[in-house]
Structures are given as C-alpha cells and as structure tokens.
Amino acid sequence: MDLNEIIVLYSAGELSGYEVKERINALGIAQTESGRAAESASLWTLQDELPATQPDRSLLHGEALSLFQKILLTTDGTVTDLISLYKGEAIKVDIIDQEIVFADAPTYLQCGKEALLLKRIVLLKGPSGSHVYAESIFVIERLSERIRERLLETNLPIGLLWKEERLESHREILTYYIEREEKVSALLGQPAGSDLLSRTYLIHNRQSVLGAITEKFPLTSFR
C-alpha cells in the first residue's frame, strides 16, 4: 500500500487514525541526514501557534536592507527563482529532515484535529553556498498526487513544483523580522550570533490552507 492509497482509504473513512499511523510507519517515509535527527528536532519553530510577532515594517524603510532583501521578505512568489536570478546559479534543495506524520494539526492549517502532515526542513543552496533555511508543514490531502510523489522522490523546491503544475495559490505573509538563531546560522555557514532575516507565511489555494513556511537568510546576504 502506497501513500496515495492510504490517503484515499482514510478520506473514505476506511482507515482509523491508528491504522493510518501504522501504515505510514510501515512505509518508512522519512529522510534525515545522518547525525542530524536531534539537530532538526531542536530547529523546528512552526509549532501549534504561529509566531505572534507582527511584521517589522520598519525594515522596509530606510537603507538598513537592500532592495533585494526587501523583495525577499515581501514577495508573493517563490524565493528560489529570485535567488537563482540574483546569484546567476542553479538552486537545489538539501533536505535536512522530512517526515510524514498523522497527528493533531496546528489550528492555523484549518483542517480539524488530526491530519496527515508533511514536515520538512531544507536548505536552498547553490555552488556559492547555502542561501536560505526553510521549514514547512503541509496538509498532505490538500496536495495533488503528482506533487506528493515528486516531493518525496525528488529534491525540487515545492515552489517550482507548484509552478510546473500551474497551481493557483497565494502567500499570506504573517510576519517578518530580524532574529538570531545560532544553529540556523551554522547551517548557513555564518558565524554564531549573526543576524538573520526571517519570514513566515501561509499558502492558500482557493478556500484551503495548503501549509505554512518559515524562511530565514543571513542579513549579510543579498546586499
């Protein structure tokens, strides 16, 4: 039984929550780089509630940020394409952690108490280095079968997959601000104590929330 069959049976009420968990575990759908499991667990920030911090709109005024950094914080498009154009290089996904769980869904996903969720922590990187740290959580049942398969079988950015599928979606930007996170800085090849630009947004398709994403990149990048 593959993932799509599990989803169909669960949606039809033919599998209980316990049976879904058993079958997901049997599939062994998880990708965690050796030695990074504990690290990825401590990195995760998309919890039951989204960050309460309001967008720091002062960042958009003055000269503290470059024009390109302001665009990255506020764009309704995929940052992968923007960074690829800016750097003049292909961008790939380095998966730090990826798993499918059947668990209580965060309220902001608006999908009831329990759901099949895809959780990912990745780096967007190119030949010149790591550019963006991103963590995401998606409602599996709201993704197309093709997107589900390609997310699990390839290292392509999800924004690119949606673009290829011509999915009509928009990003609701919830917050952006400057923070310091030592472990994320290390993953991005930055010194401890480095400032990071961070943004969190929901992805909507028609009346549904597909998921939430937090992206972080060094304040010293894209100047």
PDB file of C-alpha atoms in Angstrom:
ATOM      1  CA  MET A   1       0.000   0.000   0.000  1.00  0.00           C
ATOM      2  CA  ASP A   2       1.474   3.358  -1.038  1.00  0.00           C
ATOM      3  CA  LEU A   3       0.856   6.835   0.349  1.00  0.00           C
ATOM      4  CA  ASN A   4      -1.874   7.745  -2.142  1.00  0.00           C
ATOM      5  CA  GLU A   5      -3.817   4.580  -1.326  1.00  0.00           C
ATOM      6  CA  ILE A   6      -3.580   5.389   2.378  1.00  0.00           C
ATOM      7  CA  ILE A   7      -4.939   8.887   1.727  1.00  0.00           C
ATOM      8  CA  VAL A   8      -7.852   7.583  -0.361  1.00  0.00           C
ATOM      9  CA  LEU A   9      -8.827   4.988   2.245  1.00  0.00           C
ATOM     10  CA  TYR A  10      -8.529   7.448   5.122  1.00  0.00           C
ATOM     11  CA  SER A  11     -10.604  10.066   3.275  1.00  0.00           C
ATOM     12  CA  ALA A  12     -13.271   7.422   2.644  1.00  0.00           C
ATOM     13  CA  GLY A  13     -13.378   6.547   6.341  1.00  0.00           C
ATOM     14  CA  GLU A  14     -11.998   3.050   5.742  1.00  0.00           C
ATOM     15  CA  LEU A  15      -8.899   3.527   7.912  1.00  0.00           C
ATOM     16  CA  SER A  16      -8.794   4.656  11.523  1.00  0.00           C
ATOM     17  CA  GLY A  17      -6.206   7.094  12.807  1.00  0.00           C
ATOM     18  CA  TYR A  18      -4.317   4.213  14.412  1.00  0.00           C
ATOM     19  CA  GLU A  19      -4.292   2.265  11.123  1.00  0.00           C
ATOM     20  CA  VAL A  20      -3.036   5.320   9.240  1.00  0.00           C
ATOM     21  CA  LYS A  21      -0.156   5.710  11.698  1.00  0.00           C
ATOM     22  CA  GLU A  22       0.729   2.026  11.371  1.00  0.00           C
ATOM     23  CA  ARG A  23       0.785   2.148   7.575  1.00  0.00           C
ATOM     24  CA  ILE A  24       2.754   5.408   7.464  1.00  0.00           C
ATOM     25  CA  ASN A  25       5.347   3.902   9.795  1.00  0.00           C
ATOM     26  CA  ALA A  26       5.493   0.792   7.603  1.00  0.00           C
ATOM     27  CA  LEU A  27       6.233   2.924   4.549  1.00  0.00           C
ATOM     28  CA  GLY A  28       9.223   4.449   6.340  1.00  0.00           C
ATOM     29  CA  ILE A  29       8.797   7.817   4.646  1.00  0.00           C
ATOM     30  CA  ALA A  30      11.478   9.880   6.320  1.00  0.00           C
ATOM     31  CA  GLN A  31      14.665  11.479   5.102  1.00  0.00           C
ATOM     32  CA  THR A  32      17.027  12.698   7.773  1.00  0.00           C
ATOM     33  CA  GLU A  33      20.692  13.181   7.043  1.00  0.00           C
ATOM     34  CA  SER A  34      22.861  11.039   9.302  1.00  0.00           C
ATOM     35  CA  GLY A  35      23.638  12.764  12.577  1.00  0.00           C
ATOM     36  CA  ARG A  36      21.049  15.488  12.023  1.00  0.00           C
ATOM     37  CA  ALA A  37      17.941  13.949  13.644  1.00  0.00           C
ATOM     38  CA  ALA A  38      18.344  15.560  17.067  1.00  0.00           C
ATOM     39  CA  GLU A  39      19.528  18.766  15.440  1.00  0.00           C
ATOM     40  CA  SER A  40      16.448  19.052  13.226  1.00  0.00           C
ATOM     41  CA  ALA A  41      14.108  18.427  16.164  1.00  0.00           C
ATOM     42  CA  SER A  42      15.645  21.337  18.058  1.00  0.00           C
ATOM     43  CA  LEU A  43      15.494  23.603  14.988  1.00  0.00           C
ATOM     44  CA  TRP A  44      11.750  23.340  14.453  1.00  0.00           C
ATOM     45  CA  THR A  45       9.808  26.566  15.125  1.00  0.00           C
ATOM     46  CA  LEU A  46       6.464  26.011  13.337  1.00  0.00           C
ATOM     47  CA  GLN A  47       4.549  24.850  16.403  1.00  0.00           C
ATOM     48  CA  ASP A  48       0.833  24.745  17.268  1.00  0.00           C
ATOM     49  CA  GLU A  49       0.663  28.522  17.114  1.00  0.00           C
ATOM     50  CA  LEU A  50       2.279  30.779  14.554  1.00  0.00           C
ATOM     51  CA  PRO A  51       4.713  33.494  15.669  1.00  0.00           C
ATOM     52  CA  ALA A  52       2.910  36.299  17.478  1.00  0.00           C
ATOM     53  CA  THR A  53       5.410  38.837  16.174  1.00  0.00           C
ATOM     54  CA  GLN A  54       3.867  41.310  13.750  1.00  0.00           C
ATOM     55  CA  PRO A  55       5.743  42.220  10.560  1.00  0.00           C
ATOM     56  CA  ASP A  56       8.502  44.701  11.368  1.00  0.00           C
ATOM     57  CA  ARG A  57       7.527  47.159   8.661  1.00  0.00           C
ATOM     58  CA  SER A  58      10.331  49.497   9.666  1.00  0.00           C
ATOM     59  CA  LEU A  59      12.631  47.082   7.816  1.00  0.00           C
ATOM     60  CA  LEU A  60      11.049  48.174   4.538  1.00  0.00           C
ATOM     61  CA  HIS A  61      12.008  51.802   5.054  1.00  0.00           C
ATOM     62  CA  GLY A  62      15.407  53.397   5.041  1.00  0.00           C
ATOM     63  CA  GLU A  63      18.650  51.758   3.971  1.00  0.00           C
ATOM     64  CA  ALA A  64      19.111  49.034   6.604  1.00  0.00           C
ATOM     65  CA  LEU A  65      18.141  46.433   3.981  1.00  0.00           C
ATOM     66  CA  SER A  66      18.919  46.264   0.292  1.00  0.00           C
ATOM     67  CA  LEU A  67      16.081  46.452  -2.207  1.00  0.00           C
ATOM     68  CA  PHE A  68      16.507  42.744  -2.957  1.00  0.00           C
ATOM     69  CA  GLN A  69      16.254  41.822   0.736  1.00  0.00           C
ATOM     70  CA  LYS A  70      13.014  43.792   0.990  1.00  0.00           C
ATOM     71  CA  ILE A  71      11.697  41.914  -2.025  1.00  0.00           C
ATOM     72  CA  LEU A  72      12.588  38.562  -0.438  1.00  0.00           C
ATOM     73  CA  LEU A  73      10.681  39.474   2.732  1.00  0.00           C
ATOM     74  CA  THR A  74       7.508  40.556   0.955  1.00  0.00           C
ATOM     75  CA  THR A  75       7.297  38.590  -2.298  1.00  0.00           C
ATOM     76  CA  ASP A  76       4.199  36.519  -3.072  1.00  0.00           C
ATOM     77  CA  GLY A  77       6.326  34.362  -5.362  1.00  0.00           C
ATOM     78  CA  THR A  78       8.916  31.659  -4.823  1.00  0.00           C
ATOM     79  CA  VAL A  79      12.247  32.906  -3.478  1.00  0.00           C
ATOM     80  CA  THR A  80      14.051  30.095  -5.319  1.00  0.00           C
ATOM     81  CA  ASP A  81      13.645  31.753  -8.719  1.00  0.00           C
ATOM     82  CA  LEU A  82      14.564  35.172  -7.343  1.00  0.00           C
ATOM     83  CA  ILE A  83      17.757  33.924  -5.708  1.00  0.00           C
ATOM     84  CA  SER A  84      18.704  31.932  -8.796  1.00  0.00           C
ATOM     85  CA  LEU A  85      18.435  35.093 -10.916  1.00  0.00           C
ATOM     86  CA  TYR A  86      20.286  37.209  -8.352  1.00  0.00           C
ATOM     87  CA  LYS A  87      23.143  34.736  -7.922  1.00  0.00           C
ATOM     88  CA  GLY A  88      23.227  33.563 -11.516  1.00  0.00           C
ATOM     89  CA  GLU A  89      23.300  29.926 -10.450  1.00  0.00           C
ATOM     90  CA  ALA A  90      21.022  26.913 -10.155  1.00  0.00           C
ATOM     91  CA  ILE A  91      19.457  26.421  -6.731  1.00  0.00           C
ATOM     92  CA  LYS A  92      18.911  22.963  -5.279  1.00  0.00           C
ATOM     93  CA  VAL A  93      17.261  21.627  -2.135  1.00  0.00           C
ATOM     94  CA  ASP A  94      19.313  19.951   0.587  1.00  0.00           C
ATOM     95  CA  ILE A  95      16.863  18.024   2.781  1.00  0.00           C
ATOM     96  CA  ILE A  96      17.844  18.140   6.443  1.00  0.00           C
ATOM     97  CA  ASP A  97      14.699  16.410   7.676  1.00  0.00           C
ATOM     98  CA  GLN A  98      11.493  15.188   6.051  1.00  0.00           C
ATOM     99  CA  GLU A  99       8.720  13.067   7.514  1.00  0.00           C
ATOM    100  CA  ILE A 100       5.036  12.294   7.159  1.00  0.00           C
ATOM    101  CA  VAL A 101       3.058  12.076  10.380  1.00  0.00           C
ATOM    102  CA  PHE A 102      -0.571  11.517  11.316  1.00  0.00           C
ATOM    103  CA  ALA A 103      -1.045  13.895  14.204  1.00  0.00           C
ATOM    104  CA  ASP A 104      -3.004  16.768  15.668  1.00  0.00           C
ATOM    105  CA  ALA A 105      -2.830  19.575  13.129  1.00  0.00           C
ATOM    106  CA  PRO A 106      -1.915  23.123  14.140  1.00  0.00           C
ATOM    107  CA  THR A 107      -5.029  25.296  14.219  1.00  0.00           C
ATOM    108  CA  TYR A 108      -3.712  27.638  11.527  1.00  0.00           C
ATOM    109  CA  LEU A 109      -3.930  24.812   8.964  1.00  0.00           C
ATOM    110  CA  GLN A 110      -7.726  24.775   9.406  1.00  0.00           C
ATOM    111  CA  CYS A 111      -8.169  21.054   8.851  1.00  0.00           C
ATOM    112  CA  GLY A 112      -9.661  19.649  12.044  1.00  0.00           C
ATOM    113  CA  LYS A 113      -7.949  17.847  14.861  1.00  0.00           C
ATOM    114  CA  GLU A 114      -5.941  15.079  13.151  1.00  0.00           C
ATOM    115  CA  ALA A 115      -4.437  15.038   9.672  1.00  0.00           C
ATOM    116  CA  LEU A 116      -1.673  13.611   7.536  1.00  0.00           C
ATOM    117  CA  LEU A 117       1.103  16.199   7.627  1.00  0.00           C
ATOM    118  CA  LEU A 118       4.346  16.542   5.690  1.00  0.00           C
ATOM    119  CA  LYS A 119       7.053  18.277   7.733  1.00  0.00           C
ATOM    120  CA  ARG A 120      10.297  19.403   6.098  1.00  0.00           C
ATOM    121  CA  ILE A 121      13.450  21.287   6.980  1.00  0.00           C
ATOM    122  CA  VAL A 122      15.629  22.154   3.984  1.00  0.00           C
ATOM    123  CA  LEU A 123      18.417  24.409   2.796  1.00  0.00           C
ATOM    124  CA  LEU A 124      18.273  26.197  -0.547  1.00  0.00           C
ATOM    125  CA  LYS A 125      21.817  26.228  -1.837  1.00  0.00           C
ATOM    126  CA  GLY A 126      23.921  26.717  -4.931  1.00  0.00           C
ATOM    127  CA  PRO A 127      27.586  26.429  -5.937  1.00  0.00           C
ATOM    128  CA  SER A 128      28.400  29.601  -3.982  1.00  0.00           C
ATOM    129  CA  GLY A 129      26.939  28.292  -0.710  1.00  0.00           C
ATOM    130  CA  SER A 130      23.758  27.911   1.357  1.00  0.00           C
ATOM    131  CA  HIS A 131      21.344  30.799   0.874  1.00  0.00           C
ATOM    132  CA  VAL A 132      18.082  30.035   2.710  1.00  0.00           C
ATOM    133  CA  TYR A 133      16.988  27.845   5.605  1.00  0.00           C
ATOM    134  CA  ALA A 134      13.328  26.824   5.306  1.00  0.00           C
ATOM    135  CA  GLU A 135      10.959  24.738   7.375  1.00  0.00           C
ATOM    136  CA  SER A 136       7.455  23.849   6.274  1.00  0.00           C
ATOM    137  CA  ILE A 137       4.369  21.891   7.225  1.00  0.00           C
ATOM    138  CA  PHE A 138       1.769  20.823   4.631  1.00  0.00           C
ATOM    139  CA  VAL A 139      -1.607  19.089   4.735  1.00  0.00           C
ATOM    140  CA  ILE A 140      -0.912  16.037   2.562  1.00  0.00           C
ATOM    141  CA  GLU A 141      -4.528  15.539   1.466  1.00  0.00           C
ATOM    142  CA  ARG A 142      -4.606  19.049   0.010  1.00  0.00           C
ATOM    143  CA  LEU A 143      -1.631  18.440  -2.273  1.00  0.00           C
ATOM    144  CA  SER A 144      -2.137  16.814  -5.662  1.00  0.00           C
ATOM    145  CA  GLU A 145      -0.995  13.231  -6.156  1.00  0.00           C
ATOM    146  CA  ARG A 146       1.742  14.421  -8.520  1.00  0.00           C
ATOM    147  CA  ILE A 147       3.059  16.989  -6.015  1.00  0.00           C
ATOM    148  CA  ARG A 148       3.069  14.400  -3.216  1.00  0.00           C
ATOM    149  CA  GLU A 149       5.049  11.943  -5.302  1.00  0.00           C
ATOM    150  CA  ARG A 150       7.600  14.490  -6.530  1.00  0.00           C
ATOM    151  CA  LEU A 151       8.149  15.943  -3.070  1.00  0.00           C
ATOM    152  CA  LEU A 152       9.079  12.501  -1.787  1.00  0.00           C
ATOM    153  CA  GLU A 153      11.030  11.351  -4.836  1.00  0.00           C
ATOM    154  CA  THR A 154      12.980  14.480  -5.822  1.00  0.00           C
ATOM    155  CA  ASN A 155      14.873  17.374  -4.261  1.00  0.00           C
ATOM    156  CA  LEU A 156      12.990  20.033  -6.214  1.00  0.00           C
ATOM    157  CA  PRO A 157      11.709  23.138  -4.371  1.00  0.00           C
ATOM    158  CA  ILE A 158       7.980  22.969  -3.712  1.00  0.00           C
ATOM    159  CA  GLY A 159       7.522  26.411  -5.270  1.00  0.00           C
ATOM    160  CA  LEU A 160       8.902  25.056  -8.539  1.00  0.00           C
ATOM    161  CA  LEU A 161       6.558  22.047  -8.375  1.00  0.00           C
ATOM    162  CA  TRP A 162       3.548  24.315  -7.931  1.00  0.00           C
ATOM    163  CA  LYS A 163       4.760  26.495 -10.784  1.00  0.00           C
ATOM    164  CA  GLU A 164       5.057  23.467 -13.080  1.00  0.00           C
ATOM    165  CA  GLU A 165       1.550  22.373 -12.077  1.00  0.00           C
ATOM    166  CA  ARG A 166       0.226  25.914 -12.641  1.00  0.00           C
ATOM    167  CA  LEU A 167      -1.398  25.828  -9.233  1.00  0.00           C
ATOM    168  CA  GLU A 168      -3.345  28.960  -8.388  1.00  0.00           C
ATOM    169  CA  SER A 169      -2.132  29.955  -4.947  1.00  0.00           C
ATOM    170  CA  HIS A 170      -1.161  32.976  -2.913  1.00  0.00           C
ATOM    171  CA  ARG A 171       1.008  33.581   0.120  1.00  0.00           C
ATOM    172  CA  GLU A 172      -0.372  35.302   3.178  1.00  0.00           C
ATOM    173  CA  ILE A 173       2.679  36.833   4.818  1.00  0.00           C
ATOM    174  CA  LEU A 174       2.196  36.750   8.577  1.00  0.00           C
ATOM    175  CA  THR A 175       5.435  38.156   9.915  1.00  0.00           C
ATOM    176  CA  TYR A 176       9.000  39.162   9.129  1.00  0.00           C
ATOM    177  CA  TYR A 177      11.713  40.381  11.435  1.00  0.00           C
ATOM    178  CA  ILE A 178      15.413  40.135  12.348  1.00  0.00           C
ATOM    179  CA  GLU A 179      16.468  37.398  14.765  1.00  0.00           C
ATOM    180  CA  ARG A 180      19.463  35.402  15.919  1.00  0.00           C
ATOM    181  CA  GLU A 181      19.471  31.610  15.834  1.00  0.00           C
ATOM    182  CA  GLU A 182      22.869  30.014  16.315  1.00  0.00           C
ATOM    183  CA  LYS A 183      22.059  26.598  14.818  1.00  0.00           C
ATOM    184  CA  VAL A 184      20.457  28.064  11.714  1.00  0.00           C
ATOM    185  CA  SER A 185      23.395  30.439  11.269  1.00  0.00           C
ATOM    186  CA  ALA A 186      25.770  27.467  11.403  1.00  0.00           C
ATOM    187  CA  LEU A 187      23.781  25.633   8.714  1.00  0.00           C
ATOM    188  CA  LEU A 188      24.012  28.736   6.541  1.00  0.00           C
ATOM    189  CA  GLY A 189      27.763  28.991   7.079  1.00  0.00           C
ATOM    190  CA  GLN A 190      27.507  32.117   9.214  1.00  0.00           C
ATOM    191  CA  PRO A 191      29.313  32.966  12.482  1.00  0.00           C
ATOM    192  CA  ALA A 192      27.496  32.439  15.780  1.00  0.00           C
ATOM    193  CA  GLY A 193      25.448  35.487  16.723  1.00  0.00           C
ATOM    194  CA  SER A 194      24.823  36.510  13.124  1.00  0.00           C
ATOM    195  CA  ASP A 195      21.602  38.359  12.371  1.00  0.00           C
ATOM    196  CA  LEU A 196      19.047  36.529  10.228  1.00  0.00           C
ATOM    197  CA  LEU A 197      16.095  37.845   8.265  1.00  0.00           C
ATOM    198  CA  SER A 198      13.064  35.639   8.885  1.00  0.00           C
ATOM    199  CA  ARG A 199       9.585  35.484   7.403  1.00  0.00           C
ATOM    200  CA  THR A 200       6.600  33.171   7.924  1.00  0.00           C
ATOM    201  CA  TYR A 201       3.615  32.795   5.609  1.00  0.00           C
ATOM    202  CA  LEU A 202       0.603  30.617   4.864  1.00  0.00           C
ATOM    203  CA  ILE A 203      -0.028  29.219   1.381  1.00  0.00           C
ATOM    204  CA  HIS A 204      -3.655  29.343   0.233  1.00  0.00           C
ATOM    205  CA  ASN A 205      -5.320  27.560  -2.681  1.00  0.00           C
ATOM    206  CA  ARG A 206      -8.863  28.785  -3.157  1.00  0.00           C
ATOM    207  CA  GLN A 207     -10.507  28.301   0.255  1.00  0.00           C
ATOM    208  CA  SER A 208      -7.909  25.905   1.680  1.00  0.00           C
ATOM    209  CA  VAL A 209      -4.661  26.424   3.548  1.00  0.00           C
ATOM    210  CA  LEU A 210      -2.075  24.124   1.954  1.00  0.00           C
ATOM    211  CA  GLY A 211       0.600  24.752   4.545  1.00  0.00           C
ATOM    212  CA  ALA A 212       2.929  27.152   6.305  1.00  0.00           C
ATOM    213  CA  ILE A 213       6.568  28.019   5.607  1.00  0.00           C
ATOM    214  CA  THR A 214       9.239  29.872   7.553  1.00  0.00           C
ATOM    215  CA  GLU A 215      12.306  31.079   5.644  1.00  0.00           C
ATOM    216  CA  LYS A 216      15.500  32.521   7.140  1.00  0.00           C
ATOM    217  CA  PHE A 217      18.528  34.004   5.390  1.00  0.00           C
ATOM    218  CA  PRO A 218      21.616  35.888   6.574  1.00  0.00           C
ATOM    219  CA  LEU A 219      21.335  39.639   6.965  1.00  0.00           C
ATOM    220  CA  THR A 220      24.728  39.915   5.265  1.00  0.00           C
ATOM    221  CA  SER A 221      23.485  38.142   2.119  1.00  0.00           C
ATOM    222  CA  PHE A 222      21.996  39.828  -0.949  1.00  0.00           C
ATOM    223  CA  ARG A 223      23.372  43.279  -0.095  1.00  0.00           C
TER     224      ARG A 223
END
